[in-house]
Amino acid sequence: MRSSWEDLGGLALARQFPPAGPDVAARIDRIGPVQSQTARSPFLALAARFPGTTRDEVTAAYEDGTIVRGSTIRGTVHTSTSGSFSHLGAVTAVGQRTLWDRLLRLEQSRVDDLWLATEAFASTWRTTDELQEHLHRWLIEHEGRDDITTQQVGRYLAFGHGGLVRRPVNGDWAGQGAPEYIHLPGTGAIEDAVELHLRSHGPASRHDVAWWSGLGLRVVDAALVALEARVGLVSTEGPDGRTYVDLPDAPEPRTVEGVRLLPEFDALMCAYDPAGRVRFAEAPHLARLWTGANGLVLPPLLVDGRITGYWRAAGTARRRPLEVVWFARTRRPRKGELDEPVAALEAVLDISVTDLTITREA
């Protein structure tokens, strides 16, 4: 059986726009980890999928620890349930090891030794500066040197361990305030993370799983074999000739009618290999949204289950204008269709939209 991009997109939309769970943690559990180096992204992801979610609800879930935020897969910040976090950590320990080895060039110790020492040091909340100082002390004690070449590299290695979760020291969870970190103990397995990916984003090719996780293809293949033995997987050939695998109890495909305002780095883009993102958007539109020069992503506009533009609510004031931009030769979003998405945006960011404009981009 051969699947089209529309088939694959419909099956993925069923995971990404499921029935609402009873609370924020249940909703995050259903849609999977949310990329969060932009702090407001989890708030926006929940509002787009579960309109009516409020800023206070999401903040409370962070505060009580039912959802957590940390640098995990691909070395990027993600928000997940506390239960899923250890699976992401297991992936991070494998996927980021080569990078750590290359940056640290350890001769008398192992990266695992540093990670264990960092976990012990971060058994209580630690600031970025404290973690960085700990890294320098550890290098001097165990390697007899401290030659981290740049401040940026040193700061990343100080807090980039996949077992640390963060919270804001000042400001709130939707802002970009300074963080502090603590180790969250847990055990996880790579195949559990692959199962999480399929449950949240499937069907997926091995390339999709590798891109999302930061793992090499051989590691992904081994995890898929282990998962096949445990739960049994179903597969189909995609329009690109790749094999797409899924869980046997996958939900039926669905359409998502109307307009949704997605966050930067939304899963409809970031959960898939770049070549596989065309299940949701045209390749030229994806290139417009993702600026390779600085790694920034414009917040996508979703219309009838397709990414057809972007939006922006510039500034930090509580009252601000909203601009919605749609790409030429796609369906223009009607102003009335934006009533619910705008209300969802206002509720989850605690802002008031003062003016709405809809613009076409050639």
Short mmCIF file of C-alpha atoms in Angstrom, two decimals:
data_model
loop_
_atom_site.label_atom_id
_atom_site.label_comp_id
_atom_site.label_asym_id
_atom_site.label_seq_id
_atom_site.Cartn_x
_atom_site.Cartn_y
_atom_site.Cartn_z
CA MET A 1 0.00 0.00 0.00
CA ARG A 2 1.30 3.46 -0.91
CA SER A 3 0.34 6.54 1.09
CA SER A 4 0.14 10.11 -0.18
CA TRP A 5 1.37 13.18 1.68
CA GLU A 6 -2.28 13.95 2.39
CA ASP A 7 -2.72 10.49 3.95
CA LEU A 8 0.35 10.93 6.16
CA GLY A 9 -0.68 14.45 7.11
CA GLY A 10 -4.18 13.38 8.12
CA LEU A 11 -2.86 10.64 10.38
CA ALA A 12 -0.41 13.05 12.02
CA LEU A 13 -3.08 15.71 12.52
CA ALA A 14 -5.14 13.17 14.46
CA ARG A 15 -2.28 13.01 16.99
CA GLN A 16 -1.50 16.71 17.05
CA PHE A 17 -5.14 17.83 17.36
CA PRO A 18 -6.65 15.19 19.66
CA PRO A 19 -9.59 15.48 22.03
CA ALA A 20 -8.70 17.69 24.99
CA GLY A 21 -7.30 15.99 28.07
CA PRO A 22 -8.53 16.91 31.55
CA ASP A 23 -5.51 19.07 32.36
CA VAL A 24 -2.38 20.58 30.84
CA ALA A 25 -0.16 17.56 31.58
CA ALA A 26 -2.62 15.23 29.85
CA ARG A 27 -2.69 17.53 26.83
CA ILE A 28 1.09 17.67 26.60
CA ASP A 29 1.16 13.90 26.98
CA ARG A 30 -1.15 13.57 23.96
CA ILE A 31 0.68 15.93 21.60
CA GLY A 32 4.21 15.08 22.74
CA PRO A 33 7.18 17.26 23.68
CA VAL A 34 6.99 20.90 22.59
CA GLN A 35 10.14 22.66 21.41
CA SER A 36 10.56 25.54 23.84
CA GLN A 37 13.66 27.65 23.32
CA THR A 38 11.07 30.34 22.73
CA ALA A 39 9.47 30.28 26.18
CA ARG A 40 5.97 31.13 24.97
CA SER A 41 5.86 28.21 22.51
CA PRO A 42 4.27 25.62 24.84
CA PHE A 43 1.60 28.16 25.77
CA LEU A 44 0.84 28.81 22.10
CA ALA A 45 0.97 25.13 21.12
CA LEU A 46 -1.65 24.31 23.73
CA ALA A 47 -3.85 27.28 22.80
CA ALA A 48 -3.79 26.33 19.11
CA ARG A 49 -4.78 22.75 19.84
CA PHE A 50 -6.98 23.22 22.90
CA PRO A 51 -8.59 26.68 22.70
CA GLY A 52 -9.48 28.00 26.13
CA THR A 53 -6.23 26.89 27.77
CA THR A 54 -5.14 29.75 30.00
CA ARG A 55 -1.79 31.17 30.98
CA ASP A 56 -2.49 30.36 34.63
CA GLU A 57 -3.23 26.70 33.83
CA VAL A 58 0.06 26.22 31.98
CA THR A 59 2.01 28.09 34.65
CA ALA A 60 0.46 25.93 37.37
CA ALA A 61 1.47 22.75 35.51
CA TYR A 62 5.06 23.95 35.38
CA GLU A 63 5.00 24.97 39.02
CA ASP A 64 3.67 21.64 40.26
CA GLY A 65 6.13 19.70 38.08
CA THR A 66 3.61 17.77 36.00
CA ILE A 67 5.25 19.35 32.95
CA VAL A 68 8.96 20.22 32.84
CA ARG A 69 11.35 22.10 30.57
CA GLY A 70 14.95 21.22 29.76
CA SER A 71 17.59 20.87 27.04
CA THR A 72 17.04 17.42 25.60
CA ILE A 73 16.68 16.03 22.07
CA ARG A 74 18.97 17.68 19.50
CA GLY A 75 20.32 19.78 22.36
CA THR A 76 17.27 22.04 22.12
CA VAL A 77 14.89 23.05 24.89
CA HIS A 78 11.68 21.01 25.08
CA THR A 79 8.68 20.90 27.38
CA SER A 80 7.31 17.45 28.18
CA THR A 81 5.51 15.62 30.93
CA SER A 82 7.72 14.64 33.83
CA GLY A 83 7.15 11.00 32.88
CA SER A 84 8.40 11.47 29.31
CA PHE A 85 11.41 13.54 30.32
CA SER A 86 13.64 10.57 31.18
CA HIS A 87 12.99 9.02 27.75
CA LEU A 88 14.15 12.24 26.13
CA GLY A 89 17.17 12.24 28.43
CA ALA A 90 18.13 8.73 27.31
CA VAL A 91 18.05 9.87 23.70
CA THR A 92 20.05 13.01 24.50
CA ALA A 93 22.82 11.03 26.20
CA VAL A 94 23.35 9.09 22.98
CA GLY A 95 22.54 11.72 20.38
CA GLN A 96 24.66 14.50 21.91
CA ARG A 97 27.63 12.40 23.05
CA THR A 98 29.72 12.97 19.91
CA LEU A 99 29.28 16.72 20.24
CA TRP A 100 30.35 16.68 23.89
CA ASP A 101 33.37 14.49 23.09
CA ARG A 102 34.45 16.86 20.32
CA LEU A 103 34.04 20.00 22.42
CA LEU A 104 35.64 18.70 25.62
CA ARG A 105 38.41 16.45 24.19
CA LEU A 106 38.67 14.55 27.47
CA GLU A 107 41.84 12.47 27.90
CA GLN A 108 41.70 11.19 31.48
CA SER A 109 37.93 10.99 32.06
CA ARG A 110 34.71 10.24 30.23
CA VAL A 111 31.74 12.41 29.40
CA ASP A 112 29.67 10.06 31.59
CA ASP A 113 31.84 11.02 34.58
CA LEU A 114 31.12 14.70 33.98
CA TRP A 115 27.41 14.05 33.58
CA LEU A 116 27.27 12.11 36.87
CA ALA A 117 29.15 14.89 38.65
CA THR A 118 26.80 17.49 37.19
CA GLU A 119 23.76 15.51 38.35
CA ALA A 120 25.15 15.32 41.87
CA PHE A 121 25.99 19.03 41.91
CA ALA A 122 22.51 19.89 40.61
CA SER A 123 20.68 17.89 43.27
CA THR A 124 19.53 21.34 44.40
CA TRP A 125 18.65 24.29 42.20
CA ARG A 126 21.70 25.85 40.51
CA THR A 127 22.08 28.96 38.39
CA THR A 128 23.77 28.96 34.99
CA ASP A 129 26.81 30.68 36.50
CA GLU A 130 27.09 28.05 39.24
CA LEU A 131 26.88 25.21 36.71
CA GLN A 132 29.49 26.87 34.53
CA GLU A 133 31.85 27.32 37.47
CA HIS A 134 31.31 23.67 38.40
CA LEU A 135 32.28 22.63 34.87
CA HIS A 136 35.50 24.62 35.03
CA ARG A 137 36.41 23.20 38.46
CA TRP A 138 35.71 19.67 37.26
CA LEU A 139 37.92 20.07 34.18
CA ILE A 140 40.81 21.37 36.28
CA GLU A 141 40.43 18.57 38.84
CA HIS A 142 39.98 15.69 36.39
CA GLU A 143 41.81 16.86 33.28
CA GLY A 144 44.35 19.29 34.68
CA ARG A 145 43.17 21.99 32.30
CA ASP A 146 40.31 24.36 31.64
CA ASP A 147 40.42 25.32 27.99
CA ILE A 148 36.79 25.72 26.99
CA THR A 149 37.36 27.94 24.00
CA THR A 150 34.38 30.30 24.20
CA GLN A 151 31.95 31.57 26.80
CA GLN A 152 29.05 30.29 24.68
CA VAL A 153 30.42 26.74 24.50
CA GLY A 154 31.14 26.72 28.22
CA ARG A 155 27.64 27.87 29.08
CA TYR A 156 26.07 25.25 26.81
CA LEU A 157 28.12 22.41 28.28
CA ALA A 158 27.32 23.63 31.78
CA PHE A 159 23.54 23.27 31.47
CA GLY A 160 23.04 21.20 28.30
CA HIS A 161 22.96 17.85 30.09
CA GLY A 162 19.71 16.11 29.21
CA GLY A 163 18.87 15.27 32.82
CA LEU A 164 18.47 18.87 34.01
CA VAL A 165 15.15 20.69 34.12
CA ARG A 166 14.89 24.46 34.39
CA ARG A 167 12.66 27.11 35.92
CA PRO A 168 12.75 30.92 35.63
CA VAL A 169 14.62 32.78 38.35
CA ASN A 170 12.83 36.00 37.48
CA GLY A 171 9.88 36.75 35.25
CA ASP A 172 7.40 34.02 34.41
CA TRP A 173 7.26 30.77 32.45
CA ALA A 174 6.14 32.48 29.24
CA GLY A 175 9.06 34.91 29.28
CA GLN A 176 12.75 34.64 28.51
CA GLY A 177 14.03 35.30 32.03
CA ALA A 178 17.22 33.86 33.51
CA PRO A 179 16.83 30.16 34.46
CA GLU A 180 18.10 27.87 37.17
CA TYR A 181 18.45 24.09 36.96
CA ILE A 182 18.01 20.89 38.93
CA HIS A 183 18.59 17.23 38.10
CA LEU A 184 15.42 15.18 37.57
CA PRO A 185 16.26 11.51 38.26
CA GLY A 186 14.71 8.89 36.03
CA THR A 187 15.29 5.91 33.81
CA GLY A 188 14.43 5.76 30.15
CA ALA A 189 15.11 3.83 26.98
CA ILE A 190 15.60 4.95 23.42
CA GLU A 191 12.83 2.72 22.09
CA ASP A 192 10.43 4.38 24.57
CA ALA A 193 11.29 7.76 23.06
CA VAL A 194 10.75 6.37 19.54
CA GLU A 195 7.37 5.05 20.64
CA LEU A 196 6.59 8.51 22.05
CA HIS A 197 7.45 10.04 18.68
CA LEU A 198 5.17 7.66 16.78
CA ARG A 199 2.35 8.15 19.27
CA SER A 200 2.62 11.93 18.91
CA HIS A 201 3.70 12.41 15.30
CA GLY A 202 3.34 9.18 13.34
CA PRO A 203 3.47 7.79 10.78
CA ALA A 204 7.19 8.49 10.54
CA SER A 205 10.13 7.45 8.42
CA ARG A 206 13.40 6.48 10.02
CA HIS A 207 14.68 9.86 8.79
CA ASP A 208 11.84 11.65 10.63
CA VAL A 209 12.69 9.87 13.87
CA ALA A 210 16.40 10.58 13.42
CA TRP A 211 15.86 14.29 12.80
CA TRP A 212 13.46 14.69 15.74
CA SER A 213 15.64 12.75 18.16
CA GLY A 214 19.12 13.74 17.01
CA LEU A 215 20.07 10.06 16.79
CA GLY A 216 21.95 8.41 13.94
CA LEU A 217 20.01 6.23 11.54
CA ARG A 218 21.62 3.01 12.76
CA VAL A 219 20.57 3.75 16.33
CA VAL A 220 17.04 4.57 15.13
CA ASP A 221 16.89 1.32 13.15
CA ALA A 222 17.88 -0.70 16.22
CA ALA A 223 15.24 1.07 18.31
CA LEU A 224 12.57 0.39 15.68
CA VAL A 225 13.51 -3.30 15.66
CA ALA A 226 13.16 -3.41 19.46
CA LEU A 227 9.85 -1.57 19.29
CA GLU A 228 8.58 -3.88 16.56
CA ALA A 229 9.30 -6.86 18.80
CA ARG A 230 7.49 -5.25 21.71
CA VAL A 231 4.35 -3.75 20.18
CA GLY A 232 4.33 -4.66 16.50
CA LEU A 233 4.52 -1.86 13.96
CA VAL A 234 2.60 -1.27 10.74
CA SER A 235 4.31 0.22 7.70
CA THR A 236 3.44 1.82 4.41
CA GLU A 237 5.38 3.24 1.49
CA GLY A 238 5.30 7.00 1.30
CA PRO A 239 5.10 9.24 -1.77
CA ASP A 240 8.89 9.71 -1.59
CA GLY A 241 9.59 5.97 -1.64
CA ARG A 242 10.52 5.87 2.06
CA THR A 243 8.94 3.42 4.48
CA TYR A 244 6.68 5.02 7.09
CA VAL A 245 6.01 3.13 10.31
CA ASP A 246 3.27 3.55 12.86
CA LEU A 247 1.82 2.03 16.00
CA PRO A 248 -0.88 -0.62 15.53
CA ASP A 249 -3.49 1.31 17.53
CA ALA A 250 -3.07 4.62 15.67
CA PRO A 251 -6.14 6.89 15.53
CA GLU A 252 -8.06 7.44 12.33
CA PRO A 253 -6.92 10.37 10.15
CA ARG A 254 -8.66 13.70 10.54
CA THR A 255 -8.85 17.12 9.00
CA VAL A 256 -8.42 20.36 10.93
CA GLU A 257 -10.74 22.92 9.46
CA GLY A 258 -10.44 26.64 9.98
CA VAL A 259 -7.52 28.68 11.29
CA ARG A 260 -4.97 28.01 14.03
CA LEU A 261 -2.09 30.23 15.18
CA LEU A 262 0.86 27.92 15.82
CA PRO A 263 4.04 28.71 17.80
CA GLU A 264 7.57 29.08 16.56
CA PHE A 265 9.21 25.67 16.08
CA ASP A 266 5.84 23.92 16.05
CA ALA A 267 5.85 20.14 15.86
CA LEU A 268 4.19 20.21 12.43
CA MET A 269 7.60 21.42 11.25
CA CYS A 270 10.13 20.31 13.83
CA ALA A 271 9.00 16.73 14.42
CA TYR A 272 9.93 15.68 10.89
CA ASP A 273 12.88 15.45 8.58
CA PRO A 274 12.93 18.56 6.36
CA ALA A 275 12.01 16.54 3.28
CA GLY A 276 8.98 15.13 5.10
CA ARG A 277 7.47 18.44 6.15
CA VAL A 278 5.68 18.80 2.83
CA ARG A 279 2.85 16.75 4.33
CA PHE A 280 1.78 20.07 5.88
CA ALA A 281 3.16 22.80 3.60
CA GLU A 282 4.69 23.64 0.25
CA ALA A 283 8.49 23.56 0.21
CA PRO A 284 8.84 27.27 -0.76
CA HIS A 285 6.57 28.24 2.12
CA LEU A 286 8.62 26.22 4.58
CA ALA A 287 11.77 27.95 3.33
CA ARG A 288 10.12 31.32 3.92
CA LEU A 289 9.18 30.41 7.49
CA TRP A 290 12.57 29.01 8.52
CA THR A 291 15.45 31.46 8.17
CA GLY A 292 18.65 29.45 7.95
CA ALA A 293 20.92 32.43 8.57
CA ASN A 294 19.81 32.91 12.17
CA GLY A 295 17.83 29.75 12.87
CA LEU A 296 14.64 31.67 13.62
CA VAL A 297 11.20 30.42 12.64
CA LEU A 298 8.18 32.59 11.98
CA PRO A 299 5.06 31.42 13.87
CA PRO A 300 3.10 29.40 11.30
CA LEU A 301 -0.48 30.02 10.21
CA LEU A 302 -2.46 26.80 9.82
CA VAL A 303 -5.48 26.91 7.50
CA ASP A 304 -7.53 23.74 6.97
CA GLY A 305 -4.63 21.60 8.15
CA ARG A 306 -2.02 23.24 5.89
CA ILE A 307 0.65 25.77 6.81
CA THR A 308 -0.10 28.69 4.51
CA GLY A 309 1.48 31.73 6.14
CA TYR A 310 2.57 33.19 9.44
CA TRP A 311 1.50 35.67 12.09
CA ARG A 312 3.04 38.11 14.51
CA ALA A 313 1.95 40.05 17.58
CA ALA A 314 4.91 42.36 17.94
CA GLY A 315 6.11 43.85 21.20
CA THR A 316 5.87 42.99 24.86
CA ALA A 317 3.00 45.26 25.89
CA ARG A 318 -0.14 43.65 27.21
CA ARG A 319 -2.12 45.43 24.47
CA ARG A 320 -0.70 44.83 21.00
CA PRO A 321 -1.70 44.50 17.33
CA LEU A 322 -1.83 41.19 15.47
CA GLU A 323 -0.84 40.71 11.83
CA VAL A 324 -1.76 37.54 9.93
CA VAL A 325 0.11 36.96 6.66
CA TRP A 326 -1.07 34.43 4.08
CA PHE A 327 0.92 33.26 1.08
CA ALA A 328 -0.30 33.95 -2.43
CA ARG A 329 -2.13 31.04 -4.13
CA THR A 330 -3.33 29.66 -0.80
CA ARG A 331 -6.74 30.16 0.80
CA ARG A 332 -7.15 33.55 2.41
CA PRO A 333 -8.19 33.25 6.06
CA ARG A 334 -11.46 35.04 6.69
CA LYS A 335 -11.58 37.56 9.49
CA GLY A 336 -14.43 35.77 11.23
CA GLU A 337 -12.35 32.56 11.33
CA LEU A 338 -9.80 34.35 13.48
CA ASP A 339 -12.18 35.14 16.33
CA GLU A 340 -11.54 31.88 18.18
CA PRO A 341 -7.76 31.72 17.48
CA VAL A 342 -7.34 35.32 18.64
CA ALA A 343 -9.35 34.63 21.81
CA ALA A 344 -7.20 31.54 22.45
CA LEU A 345 -4.05 33.63 21.96
CA GLU A 346 -5.29 36.31 24.36
CA ALA A 347 -6.22 33.77 27.03
CA VAL A 348 -2.95 31.87 27.02
CA LEU A 349 -0.63 34.90 26.78
CA ASP A 350 -2.83 37.18 28.89
CA ILE A 351 -2.77 39.92 26.25
CA SER A 352 -5.36 41.98 24.44
CA VAL A 353 -5.25 42.21 20.64
CA THR A 354 -6.01 45.81 19.74
CA ASP A 355 -6.03 45.54 15.97
CA LEU A 356 -6.10 42.68 13.43
CA THR A 357 -4.76 42.94 9.90
CA ILE A 358 -4.69 40.23 7.23
CA THR A 359 -2.00 40.62 4.58
CA ARG A 360 -1.08 38.65 1.47
CA GLU A 361 2.56 37.89 0.75
CA ALA A 362 3.51 37.14 -2.85
#
